[in-house]
Amino acid sequence: MPELPEVETVRRGLALYVTGKRIKRLEILHPRATRSGSTISLKSVEGARITDVARRGKFLWFVLDRELALVGHLGMSGQMLIVPKNSELERHTRIRIDFGDKKLELRFIDQRTFGWMSAEPLRKQDEKYLPECCAHIAPDIFSEEFDKARVIGEIKRRKIEIKKALLNQEIMSGVGNIYADEALWYAKVHPERLSSSLSESELAEILRAVKKVMKSALKQGGTSFDDLYINVNGESGYFEVSLRAYGREDEPCRRCGALIRRINFANRSSHFCPVCQRARKSRKPAKKRG
Ligand SMILES: [Zn+2]
């Protein structure tokens, strides 16, 4: 499932190709191509010129020369590919966008249909214009608006498992199952520890780890765990070779050699080292009395 590094990789690839181009024609090939609840027709972006491609968390959007944005969410398996116009139409193609280019076009392909594209009005927030559907999404760790103290405060305030807090896109956006497991491994924190029980320095360490793992994934073009994620040119990421916890059940921890464990977590799973990432901090021996 695409997380921040994968979406950012797609954003960068798209920006190189689409910036400055005009949306000549947008063709909808599947009724579930757009966001449920969206009130503006996707076709209303036709004729608009794309001035930039922006991102917040896992949402990306085409900034247009009108008071609308064309937002895309890759969901579980969405891909945005720039392909030759005459290439065979993949079965799961939801949307095609023609930029008036003789050779290439953009195709939004989504096998599992959790992804979507949507035309969204803009809303001003903190001196920035955001598409309406992204207004509740918190800044991600690479964004200028990211406020570390606020995020640490919000995590501490909630009495939820730390992994759940990391996945909450209203606290901090962009982190999904893979990078949450990886960051907690680096920070040596058990995924089920209660967020309110963690110290500020432990939380700062976790945030440092989140940034570190996503940065190195970004360098390698994202993680391609189930072969569904590929970047804009159809090239897959290489980050999976560097994974420390995610998907490594029963393989030795690269720090201590203990076998990585997998436990159920919200219809998915968490991977962690039972030795490096203890469920509870070991208690200091009780003081002897008298
Ligand atoms: Zn270990």
PDB file of C-alpha atoms and ligand atoms in Angstrom:
ATOM      1  CA  MET A   1       0.000   0.000   0.000  1.00  0.00           C
ATOM      2  CA  PRO A   2       1.520   3.325  -1.002  1.00  0.00           C
ATOM      3  CA  GLU A   3       2.696   5.502   1.878  1.00  0.00           C
ATOM      4  CA  LEU A   4       4.383   8.902   1.832  1.00  0.00           C
ATOM      5  CA  PRO A   5       7.624   7.891   0.042  1.00  0.00           C
ATOM      6  CA  GLU A   6       5.717   6.064  -2.696  1.00  0.00           C
ATOM      7  CA  VAL A   7       3.212   8.897  -3.186  1.00  0.00           C
ATOM      8  CA  GLU A   8       6.016  11.473  -3.182  1.00  0.00           C
ATOM      9  CA  THR A   9       7.890   9.413  -5.793  1.00  0.00           C
ATOM     10  CA  VAL A  10       4.764   9.418  -7.964  1.00  0.00           C
ATOM     11  CA  ARG A  11       4.299  13.168  -7.353  1.00  0.00           C
ATOM     12  CA  ARG A  12       7.831  13.957  -8.481  1.00  0.00           C
ATOM     13  CA  GLY A  13       7.481  11.823 -11.573  1.00  0.00           C
ATOM     14  CA  LEU A  14       4.141  13.376 -12.469  1.00  0.00           C
ATOM     15  CA  ALA A  15       5.339  16.932 -11.833  1.00  0.00           C
ATOM     16  CA  LEU A  16       8.106  16.508 -14.400  1.00  0.00           C
ATOM     17  CA  TYR A  17       5.635  15.514 -17.058  1.00  0.00           C
ATOM     18  CA  VAL A  18       2.379  17.387 -16.364  1.00  0.00           C
ATOM     19  CA  THR A  19       3.463  20.807 -15.063  1.00  0.00           C
ATOM     20  CA  GLY A  20       2.497  23.471 -17.596  1.00  0.00           C
ATOM     21  CA  LYS A  21       0.228  21.138 -19.561  1.00  0.00           C
ATOM     22  CA  ARG A  22      -3.475  21.668 -20.152  1.00  0.00           C
ATOM     23  CA  ILE A  23      -6.045  18.932 -19.424  1.00  0.00           C
ATOM     24  CA  LYS A  24      -7.583  18.487 -22.827  1.00  0.00           C
ATOM     25  CA  ARG A  25      -9.827  15.557 -22.070  1.00  0.00           C
ATOM     26  CA  LEU A  26     -10.551  13.423 -19.009  1.00  0.00           C
ATOM     27  CA  GLU A  27     -12.232  10.117 -19.667  1.00  0.00           C
ATOM     28  CA  ILE A  28     -13.895   8.139 -16.845  1.00  0.00           C
ATOM     29  CA  LEU A  29     -13.855   4.397 -17.459  1.00  0.00           C
ATOM     30  CA  HIS A  30     -15.249   3.108 -14.159  1.00  0.00           C
ATOM     31  CA  PRO A  31     -18.065   4.393 -11.885  1.00  0.00           C
ATOM     32  CA  ARG A  32     -15.867   4.009  -8.791  1.00  0.00           C
ATOM     33  CA  ALA A  33     -13.109   6.153 -10.219  1.00  0.00           C
ATOM     34  CA  THR A  34     -14.086   9.223  -8.251  1.00  0.00           C
ATOM     35  CA  ARG A  35     -14.372   9.887  -4.502  1.00  0.00           C
ATOM     36  CA  SER A  36     -17.739   8.996  -3.028  1.00  0.00           C
ATOM     37  CA  GLY A  37     -19.224  12.207  -1.636  1.00  0.00           C
ATOM     38  CA  SER A  38     -17.512  14.378  -4.218  1.00  0.00           C
ATOM     39  CA  THR A  39     -20.016  16.921  -5.546  1.00  0.00           C
ATOM     40  CA  ILE A  40     -18.088  18.366  -8.477  1.00  0.00           C
ATOM     41  CA  SER A  41     -17.922  16.529 -11.769  1.00  0.00           C
ATOM     42  CA  LEU A  42     -14.451  15.252 -12.613  1.00  0.00           C
ATOM     43  CA  LYS A  43     -14.972  16.552 -16.129  1.00  0.00           C
ATOM     44  CA  SER A  44     -14.988  20.127 -14.775  1.00  0.00           C
ATOM     45  CA  VAL A  45     -11.182  20.141 -14.794  1.00  0.00           C
ATOM     46  CA  GLU A  46     -11.129  19.874 -18.572  1.00  0.00           C
ATOM     47  CA  GLY A  47      -9.498  22.924 -20.105  1.00  0.00           C
ATOM     48  CA  ALA A  48      -7.537  23.777 -16.934  1.00  0.00           C
ATOM     49  CA  ARG A  49      -3.788  24.218 -17.011  1.00  0.00           C
ATOM     50  CA  ILE A  50      -1.676  22.372 -14.413  1.00  0.00           C
ATOM     51  CA  THR A  51       0.708  24.711 -12.603  1.00  0.00           C
ATOM     52  CA  ASP A  52       2.167  22.248 -10.078  1.00  0.00           C
ATOM     53  CA  VAL A  53       1.676  18.855  -8.429  1.00  0.00           C
ATOM     54  CA  ALA A  54       1.319  19.076  -4.641  1.00  0.00           C
ATOM     55  CA  ARG A  55       1.026  16.515  -1.853  1.00  0.00           C
ATOM     56  CA  ARG A  56      -0.080  16.260   1.742  1.00  0.00           C
ATOM     57  CA  GLY A  57       0.411  12.887   3.418  1.00  0.00           C
ATOM     58  CA  LYS A  58      -0.815  10.294   0.942  1.00  0.00           C
ATOM     59  CA  PHE A  59      -2.987  12.742  -1.033  1.00  0.00           C
ATOM     60  CA  LEU A  60      -1.590  14.308  -4.166  1.00  0.00           C
ATOM     61  CA  TRP A  61      -3.155  16.910  -6.386  1.00  0.00           C
ATOM     62  CA  PHE A  62      -2.738  18.844  -9.580  1.00  0.00           C
ATOM     63  CA  VAL A  63      -2.727  22.565  -8.810  1.00  0.00           C
ATOM     64  CA  LEU A  64      -4.814  24.189 -11.543  1.00  0.00           C
ATOM     65  CA  ASP A  65      -5.176  27.697 -12.934  1.00  0.00           C
ATOM     66  CA  ARG A  66      -8.706  27.815 -11.475  1.00  0.00           C
ATOM     67  CA  GLU A  67     -10.267  27.522  -8.027  1.00  0.00           C
ATOM     68  CA  LEU A  68     -10.292  23.759  -8.110  1.00  0.00           C
ATOM     69  CA  ALA A  69      -7.751  21.010  -7.646  1.00  0.00           C
ATOM     70  CA  LEU A  70      -7.677  17.584  -9.245  1.00  0.00           C
ATOM     71  CA  VAL A  71      -6.906  15.320  -6.292  1.00  0.00           C
ATOM     72  CA  GLY A  72      -5.717  11.730  -6.482  1.00  0.00           C
ATOM     73  CA  HIS A  73      -5.471   9.075  -3.776  1.00  0.00           C
ATOM     74  CA  LEU A  74      -3.762   5.805  -4.658  1.00  0.00           C
ATOM     75  CA  GLY A  75      -5.699   3.809  -2.054  1.00  0.00           C
ATOM     76  CA  MET A  76      -4.320   0.275  -1.748  1.00  0.00           C
ATOM     77  CA  SER A  77      -3.079  -0.327  -5.246  1.00  0.00           C
ATOM     78  CA  GLY A  78      -3.552   2.767  -7.393  1.00  0.00           C
ATOM     79  CA  GLN A  79      -1.004   3.705 -10.022  1.00  0.00           C
ATOM     80  CA  MET A  80      -0.662   6.807 -12.132  1.00  0.00           C
ATOM     81  CA  LEU A  81       1.252   5.981 -15.237  1.00  0.00           C
ATOM     82  CA  ILE A  82       2.382   8.111 -18.141  1.00  0.00           C
ATOM     83  CA  VAL A  83       2.123   5.724 -21.043  1.00  0.00           C
ATOM     84  CA  PRO A  84       2.066   5.777 -24.862  1.00  0.00           C
ATOM     85  CA  LYS A  85      -1.448   6.583 -26.077  1.00  0.00           C
ATOM     86  CA  ASN A  86      -1.491   3.595 -28.375  1.00  0.00           C
ATOM     87  CA  SER A  87      -0.481   1.099 -25.672  1.00  0.00           C
ATOM     88  CA  GLU A  88      -2.992  -1.548 -24.681  1.00  0.00           C
ATOM     89  CA  LEU A  89      -5.521  -0.437 -22.070  1.00  0.00           C
ATOM     90  CA  GLU A  90      -4.891  -2.276 -18.820  1.00  0.00           C
ATOM     91  CA  ARG A  91      -8.077  -3.963 -17.515  1.00  0.00           C
ATOM     92  CA  HIS A  92      -8.180  -1.923 -14.302  1.00  0.00           C
ATOM     93  CA  THR A  93      -7.792   1.491 -15.946  1.00  0.00           C
ATOM     94  CA  ARG A  94     -10.228   3.913 -14.240  1.00  0.00           C
ATOM     95  CA  ILE A  95      -9.344   7.250 -15.804  1.00  0.00           C
ATOM     96  CA  ARG A  96      -7.392   8.496 -18.822  1.00  0.00           C
ATOM     97  CA  ILE A  97      -6.209  12.068 -19.148  1.00  0.00           C
ATOM     98  CA  ASP A  98      -5.215  13.508 -22.493  1.00  0.00           C
ATOM     99  CA  PHE A  99      -2.946  16.570 -22.366  1.00  0.00           C
ATOM    100  CA  GLY A 100      -2.971  17.154 -26.085  1.00  0.00           C
ATOM    101  CA  ASP A 101       0.380  15.352 -26.306  1.00  0.00           C
ATOM    102  CA  LYS A 102       0.743  13.371 -29.522  1.00  0.00           C
ATOM    103  CA  LYS A 103       2.394  10.380 -27.922  1.00  0.00           C
ATOM    104  CA  LEU A 104       1.691  10.116 -24.186  1.00  0.00           C
ATOM    105  CA  GLU A 105      -1.256  10.210 -21.803  1.00  0.00           C
ATOM    106  CA  LEU A 106      -1.863   9.648 -18.091  1.00  0.00           C
ATOM    107  CA  ARG A 107      -3.712   6.572 -16.903  1.00  0.00           C
ATOM    108  CA  PHE A 108      -5.036   5.968 -13.414  1.00  0.00           C
ATOM    109  CA  ILE A 109      -5.098   2.230 -12.864  1.00  0.00           C
ATOM    110  CA  ASP A 110      -6.479   0.683  -9.695  1.00  0.00           C
ATOM    111  CA  GLN A 111      -7.057  -3.010  -9.273  1.00  0.00           C
ATOM    112  CA  ARG A 112      -8.667  -2.899  -5.820  1.00  0.00           C
ATOM    113  CA  THR A 113     -10.696   0.331  -6.368  1.00  0.00           C
ATOM    114  CA  PHE A 114      -9.842   1.941  -3.027  1.00  0.00           C
ATOM    115  CA  GLY A 115      -8.130   4.768  -4.875  1.00  0.00           C
ATOM    116  CA  TRP A 116      -9.881   7.669  -6.594  1.00  0.00           C
ATOM    117  CA  MET A 117      -9.520  10.991  -8.361  1.00  0.00           C
ATOM    118  CA  SER A 118     -11.737  13.930  -7.530  1.00  0.00           C
ATOM    119  CA  ALA A 119     -12.271  17.582  -8.485  1.00  0.00           C
ATOM    120  CA  GLU A 120     -12.243  19.519  -5.208  1.00  0.00           C
ATOM    121  CA  PRO A 121     -12.855  23.140  -4.233  1.00  0.00           C
ATOM    122  CA  LEU A 122     -10.015  24.873  -2.378  1.00  0.00           C
ATOM    123  CA  ARG A 123     -10.063  25.940   1.236  1.00  0.00           C
ATOM    124  CA  LYS A 124      -7.643  28.388   2.839  1.00  0.00           C
ATOM    125  CA  GLN A 125      -5.829  26.966   5.845  1.00  0.00           C
ATOM    126  CA  ASP A 126      -2.773  28.462   7.542  1.00  0.00           C
ATOM    127  CA  GLU A 127      -2.132  30.782   4.587  1.00  0.00           C
ATOM    128  CA  LYS A 128      -2.225  27.842   2.196  1.00  0.00           C
ATOM    129  CA  TYR A 129      -4.891  26.618  -0.197  1.00  0.00           C
ATOM    130  CA  LEU A 130      -5.764  22.979   0.294  1.00  0.00           C
ATOM    131  CA  PRO A 131      -8.324  20.850  -1.559  1.00  0.00           C
ATOM    132  CA  GLU A 132     -11.387  20.419   0.653  1.00  0.00           C
ATOM    133  CA  CYS A 133     -10.969  16.655   1.081  1.00  0.00           C
ATOM    134  CA  CYS A 134      -7.442  17.165   2.514  1.00  0.00           C
ATOM    135  CA  ALA A 135      -8.355  19.895   4.991  1.00  0.00           C
ATOM    136  CA  HIS A 136      -8.515  17.457   7.950  1.00  0.00           C
ATOM    137  CA  ILE A 137      -5.171  15.860   7.080  1.00  0.00           C
ATOM    138  CA  ALA A 138      -2.296  16.968   9.313  1.00  0.00           C
ATOM    139  CA  PRO A 139       1.029  18.073   7.800  1.00  0.00           C
ATOM    140  CA  ASP A 140       3.572  15.297   7.247  1.00  0.00           C
ATOM    141  CA  ILE A 141       7.030  15.170   8.753  1.00  0.00           C
ATOM    142  CA  PHE A 142       8.686  16.730   5.679  1.00  0.00           C
ATOM    143  CA  SER A 143       6.270  19.643   5.417  1.00  0.00           C
ATOM    144  CA  GLU A 144       7.123  23.241   6.417  1.00  0.00           C
ATOM    145  CA  GLU A 145       4.030  23.311   8.629  1.00  0.00           C
ATOM    146  CA  PHE A 146       5.107  20.253  10.610  1.00  0.00           C
ATOM    147  CA  ASP A 147       5.192  21.140  14.302  1.00  0.00           C
ATOM    148  CA  LYS A 148       7.068  18.476  16.251  1.00  0.00           C
ATOM    149  CA  ALA A 149       6.034  19.746  19.683  1.00  0.00           C
ATOM    150  CA  ARG A 150       2.362  19.748  18.684  1.00  0.00           C
ATOM    151  CA  VAL A 151       2.578  16.199  17.310  1.00  0.00           C
ATOM    152  CA  ILE A 152       4.323  14.904  20.443  1.00  0.00           C
ATOM    153  CA  GLY A 153       1.685  16.627  22.592  1.00  0.00           C
ATOM    154  CA  GLU A 154      -1.160  15.121  20.558  1.00  0.00           C
ATOM    155  CA  ILE A 155       0.277  11.614  20.737  1.00  0.00           C
ATOM    156  CA  LYS A 156       0.823  11.856  24.488  1.00  0.00           C
ATOM    157  CA  ARG A 157      -2.695  13.208  25.036  1.00  0.00           C
ATOM    158  CA  ARG A 158      -4.306  10.088  23.550  1.00  0.00           C
ATOM    159  CA  LYS A 159      -4.412   6.784  25.355  1.00  0.00           C
ATOM    160  CA  ILE A 160      -3.997   4.576  22.303  1.00  0.00           C
ATOM    161  CA  GLU A 161      -1.378   2.121  21.049  1.00  0.00           C
ATOM    162  CA  ILE A 162       1.597   4.042  19.676  1.00  0.00           C
ATOM    163  CA  LYS A 163       1.294   2.324  16.307  1.00  0.00           C
ATOM    164  CA  LYS A 164      -2.319   3.462  16.029  1.00  0.00           C
ATOM    165  CA  ALA A 165      -1.246   7.024  16.849  1.00  0.00           C
ATOM    166  CA  LEU A 166       1.412   6.925  14.118  1.00  0.00           C
ATOM    167  CA  LEU A 167      -1.189   5.834  11.568  1.00  0.00           C
ATOM    168  CA  ASN A 168      -3.651   8.573  12.555  1.00  0.00           C
ATOM    169  CA  GLN A 169      -3.528  10.989   9.608  1.00  0.00           C
ATOM    170  CA  GLU A 170      -5.047  13.786  11.704  1.00  0.00           C
ATOM    171  CA  ILE A 171      -2.040  13.793  14.051  1.00  0.00           C
ATOM    172  CA  MET A 172       0.675  13.416  11.402  1.00  0.00           C
ATOM    173  CA  SER A 173       0.113  12.274   7.842  1.00  0.00           C
ATOM    174  CA  GLY A 174       1.933   9.961   5.467  1.00  0.00           C
ATOM    175  CA  VAL A 175       2.787   7.020   7.732  1.00  0.00           C
ATOM    176  CA  GLY A 176       1.206   3.653   6.971  1.00  0.00           C
ATOM    177  CA  ASN A 177       1.746   0.101   8.168  1.00  0.00           C
ATOM    178  CA  ILE A 178       5.203  -0.422   6.654  1.00  0.00           C
ATOM    179  CA  TYR A 179       6.920   2.737   7.892  1.00  0.00           C
ATOM    180  CA  ALA A 180       5.211   2.570  11.295  1.00  0.00           C
ATOM    181  CA  ASP A 181       6.707  -0.919  11.860  1.00  0.00           C
ATOM    182  CA  GLU A 182      10.096   0.198  10.570  1.00  0.00           C
ATOM    183  CA  ALA A 183      10.220   3.384  12.660  1.00  0.00           C
ATOM    184  CA  LEU A 184       9.207   1.545  15.849  1.00  0.00           C
ATOM    185  CA  TRP A 185      11.929  -1.038  15.219  1.00  0.00           C
ATOM    186  CA  TYR A 186      14.567   1.697  14.870  1.00  0.00           C
ATOM    187  CA  ALA A 187      13.273   3.485  17.965  1.00  0.00           C
ATOM    188  CA  LYS A 188      13.083   0.145  19.890  1.00  0.00           C
ATOM    189  CA  VAL A 189       9.475   0.709  20.930  1.00  0.00           C
ATOM    190  CA  HIS A 190       6.827  -2.033  21.055  1.00  0.00           C
ATOM    191  CA  PRO A 191       3.900  -1.220  18.718  1.00  0.00           C
ATOM    192  CA  GLU A 192       1.342  -1.840  21.473  1.00  0.00           C
ATOM    193  CA  ARG A 193       2.854   0.554  24.029  1.00  0.00           C
ATOM    194  CA  LEU A 194       0.301   3.094  25.196  1.00  0.00           C
ATOM    195  CA  SER A 195       0.956   6.484  23.582  1.00  0.00           C
ATOM    196  CA  SER A 196       0.409   8.345  26.851  1.00  0.00           C
ATOM    197  CA  SER A 197       2.993   6.151  28.618  1.00  0.00           C
ATOM    198  CA  LEU A 198       5.842   7.196  26.317  1.00  0.00           C
ATOM    199  CA  SER A 199       8.206   9.945  27.387  1.00  0.00           C
ATOM    200  CA  GLU A 200       8.792  13.026  25.266  1.00  0.00           C
ATOM    201  CA  SER A 201      12.293  11.827  24.438  1.00  0.00           C
ATOM    202  CA  GLU A 202      10.995   8.404  23.368  1.00  0.00           C
ATOM    203  CA  LEU A 203       8.443  10.119  21.124  1.00  0.00           C
ATOM    204  CA  ALA A 204      11.094  12.440  19.696  1.00  0.00           C
ATOM    205  CA  GLU A 205      13.172   9.328  18.949  1.00  0.00           C
ATOM    206  CA  ILE A 206      10.205   7.697  17.174  1.00  0.00           C
ATOM    207  CA  LEU A 207       9.669  10.813  15.037  1.00  0.00           C
ATOM    208  CA  ARG A 208      13.360  10.884  14.166  1.00  0.00           C
ATOM    209  CA  ALA A 209      13.052   7.235  13.091  1.00  0.00           C
ATOM    210  CA  VAL A 210       9.919   7.959  11.016  1.00  0.00           C
ATOM    211  CA  LYS A 211      11.803  10.685   9.166  1.00  0.00           C
ATOM    212  CA  LYS A 212      14.873   8.522   8.706  1.00  0.00           C
ATOM    213  CA  VAL A 213      13.075   5.491   7.244  1.00  0.00           C
ATOM    214  CA  MET A 214      10.887   7.553   4.947  1.00  0.00           C
ATOM    215  CA  LYS A 215      13.860   9.591   3.770  1.00  0.00           C
ATOM    216  CA  SER A 216      15.866   6.537   2.825  1.00  0.00           C
ATOM    217  CA  ALA A 217      12.812   4.932   1.168  1.00  0.00           C
ATOM    218  CA  LEU A 218      12.327   8.120  -0.807  1.00  0.00           C
ATOM    219  CA  LYS A 219      15.922   7.969  -1.987  1.00  0.00           C
ATOM    220  CA  GLN A 220      15.255   4.512  -3.345  1.00  0.00           C
ATOM    221  CA  GLY A 221      11.938   5.375  -4.944  1.00  0.00           C
ATOM    222  CA  GLY A 222       9.606   3.862  -2.362  1.00  0.00           C
ATOM    223  CA  THR A 223       8.772   0.345  -1.264  1.00  0.00           C
ATOM    224  CA  SER A 224       7.298  -2.107  -3.707  1.00  0.00           C
ATOM    225  CA  PHE A 225       6.107  -4.766  -1.358  1.00  0.00           C
ATOM    226  CA  ASP A 226       3.336  -6.492  -3.261  1.00  0.00           C
ATOM    227  CA  ASP A 227       4.425  -5.574  -6.789  1.00  0.00           C
ATOM    228  CA  LEU A 228       1.383  -3.367  -7.233  1.00  0.00           C
ATOM    229  CA  TYR A 229       3.142  -0.144  -6.473  1.00  0.00           C
ATOM    230  CA  ILE A 230       5.228   1.158  -9.309  1.00  0.00           C
ATOM    231  CA  ASN A 231       6.254   4.715  -9.954  1.00  0.00           C
ATOM    232  CA  VAL A 232       5.152   6.935 -12.748  1.00  0.00           C
ATOM    233  CA  ASN A 233       7.313   5.298 -15.398  1.00  0.00           C
ATOM    234  CA  GLY A 234       6.375   1.797 -14.351  1.00  0.00           C
ATOM    235  CA  GLU A 235       9.619   1.261 -12.449  1.00  0.00           C
ATOM    236  CA  SER A 236       9.359  -0.362  -9.039  1.00  0.00           C
ATOM    237  CA  GLY A 237      10.948   0.860  -5.823  1.00  0.00           C
ATOM    238  CA  TYR A 238      13.773  -1.006  -4.146  1.00  0.00           C
ATOM    239  CA  PHE A 239      13.254  -0.205  -0.505  1.00  0.00           C
ATOM    240  CA  GLU A 240      11.952  -3.634   0.455  1.00  0.00           C
ATOM    241  CA  VAL A 241      15.514  -4.988   0.531  1.00  0.00           C
ATOM    242  CA  SER A 242      16.246  -2.607   3.412  1.00  0.00           C
ATOM    243  CA  LEU A 243      13.226  -3.468   5.570  1.00  0.00           C
ATOM    244  CA  ARG A 244      14.094  -4.298   9.163  1.00  0.00           C
ATOM    245  CA  ALA A 245      10.756  -5.433  10.602  1.00  0.00           C
ATOM    246  CA  TYR A 246       7.892  -5.240   8.132  1.00  0.00           C
ATOM    247  CA  GLY A 247       7.216  -8.537   6.349  1.00  0.00           C
ATOM    248  CA  ARG A 248      10.118 -10.278   8.151  1.00  0.00           C
ATOM    249  CA  GLU A 249       8.225 -12.697  10.418  1.00  0.00           C
ATOM    250  CA  ASP A 250      10.526 -15.459  11.779  1.00  0.00           C
ATOM    251  CA  GLU A 251      13.584 -13.861  10.216  1.00  0.00           C
ATOM    252  CA  PRO A 252      16.405 -12.771  12.545  1.00  0.00           C
ATOM    253  CA  CYS A 253      16.401  -9.214  13.863  1.00  0.00           C
ATOM    254  CA  ARG A 254      19.267  -7.341  12.201  1.00  0.00           C
ATOM    255  CA  ARG A 255      20.261  -5.897  15.575  1.00  0.00           C
ATOM    256  CA  CYS A 256      20.052  -8.771  18.060  1.00  0.00           C
ATOM    257  CA  GLY A 257      19.315 -11.935  16.064  1.00  0.00           C
ATOM    258  CA  ALA A 258      16.008 -12.745  17.815  1.00  0.00           C
ATOM    259  CA  LEU A 259      13.222 -13.799  15.453  1.00  0.00           C
ATOM    260  CA  ILE A 260      10.890 -11.031  14.300  1.00  0.00           C
ATOM    261  CA  ARG A 261       7.309 -11.600  15.482  1.00  0.00           C
ATOM    262  CA  ARG A 262       4.076 -10.805  13.725  1.00  0.00           C
ATOM    263  CA  ILE A 263       0.914  -9.965  15.641  1.00  0.00           C
ATOM    264  CA  ASN A 264      -2.545  -8.989  14.428  1.00  0.00           C
ATOM    265  CA  PHE A 265      -3.261  -5.312  14.255  1.00  0.00           C
ATOM    266  CA  ALA A 266      -6.535  -3.807  12.979  1.00  0.00           C
ATOM    267  CA  ASN A 267      -7.148  -6.389  10.212  1.00  0.00           C
ATOM    268  CA  ARG A 268      -3.481  -6.175   9.285  1.00  0.00           C
ATOM    269  CA  SER A 269      -0.337  -7.002  11.213  1.00  0.00           C
ATOM    270  CA  SER A 270       2.501  -5.520  13.174  1.00  0.00           C
ATOM    271  CA  HIS A 271       6.061  -6.817  12.954  1.00  0.00           C
ATOM    272  CA  PHE A 272       8.539  -6.249  15.755  1.00  0.00           C
ATOM    273  CA  CYS A 273      11.535  -7.699  17.567  1.00  0.00           C
ATOM    274  CA  PRO A 274      10.417  -9.196  20.911  1.00  0.00           C
ATOM    275  CA  VAL A 275      13.844  -8.503  22.428  1.00  0.00           C
ATOM    276  CA  CYS A 276      14.659  -4.982  21.163  1.00  0.00           C
ATOM    277  CA  GLN A 277      11.064  -3.801  21.448  1.00  0.00           C
ATOM    278  CA  ARG A 278       9.760  -4.841  24.845  1.00  0.00           C
ATOM    279  CA  ALA A 279       6.062  -4.538  25.609  1.00  0.00           C
ATOM    280  CA  ARG A 280       6.839  -2.719  28.835  1.00  0.00           C
ATOM    281  CA  LYS A 281       9.917  -0.990  30.073  1.00  0.00           C
ATOM    282  CA  SER A 282      11.805  -3.247  32.432  1.00  0.00           C
ATOM    283  CA  ARG A 283      11.214  -1.995  35.935  1.00  0.00           C
ATOM    284  CA  LYS A 284      14.068  -0.842  38.035  1.00  0.00           C
ATOM    285  CA  PRO A 285      14.640  -3.224  40.941  1.00  0.00           C
ATOM    286  CA  ALA A 286      12.583  -2.136  43.965  1.00  0.00           C
ATOM    287  CA  LYS A 287      14.531  -0.416  46.670  1.00  0.00           C
ATOM    288  CA  LYS A 288      15.186  -2.529  49.675  1.00  0.00           C
ATOM    289  CA  ARG A 289      13.347  -1.375  52.730  1.00  0.00           C
ATOM    290  CA  GLY A 290      14.900  -0.783  56.088  1.00  0.00           C
TER     291      GLY A 290
HETATM  292 ZN    ZN B   1      16.189  -7.277  18.066  1.00  0.00          ZN
END
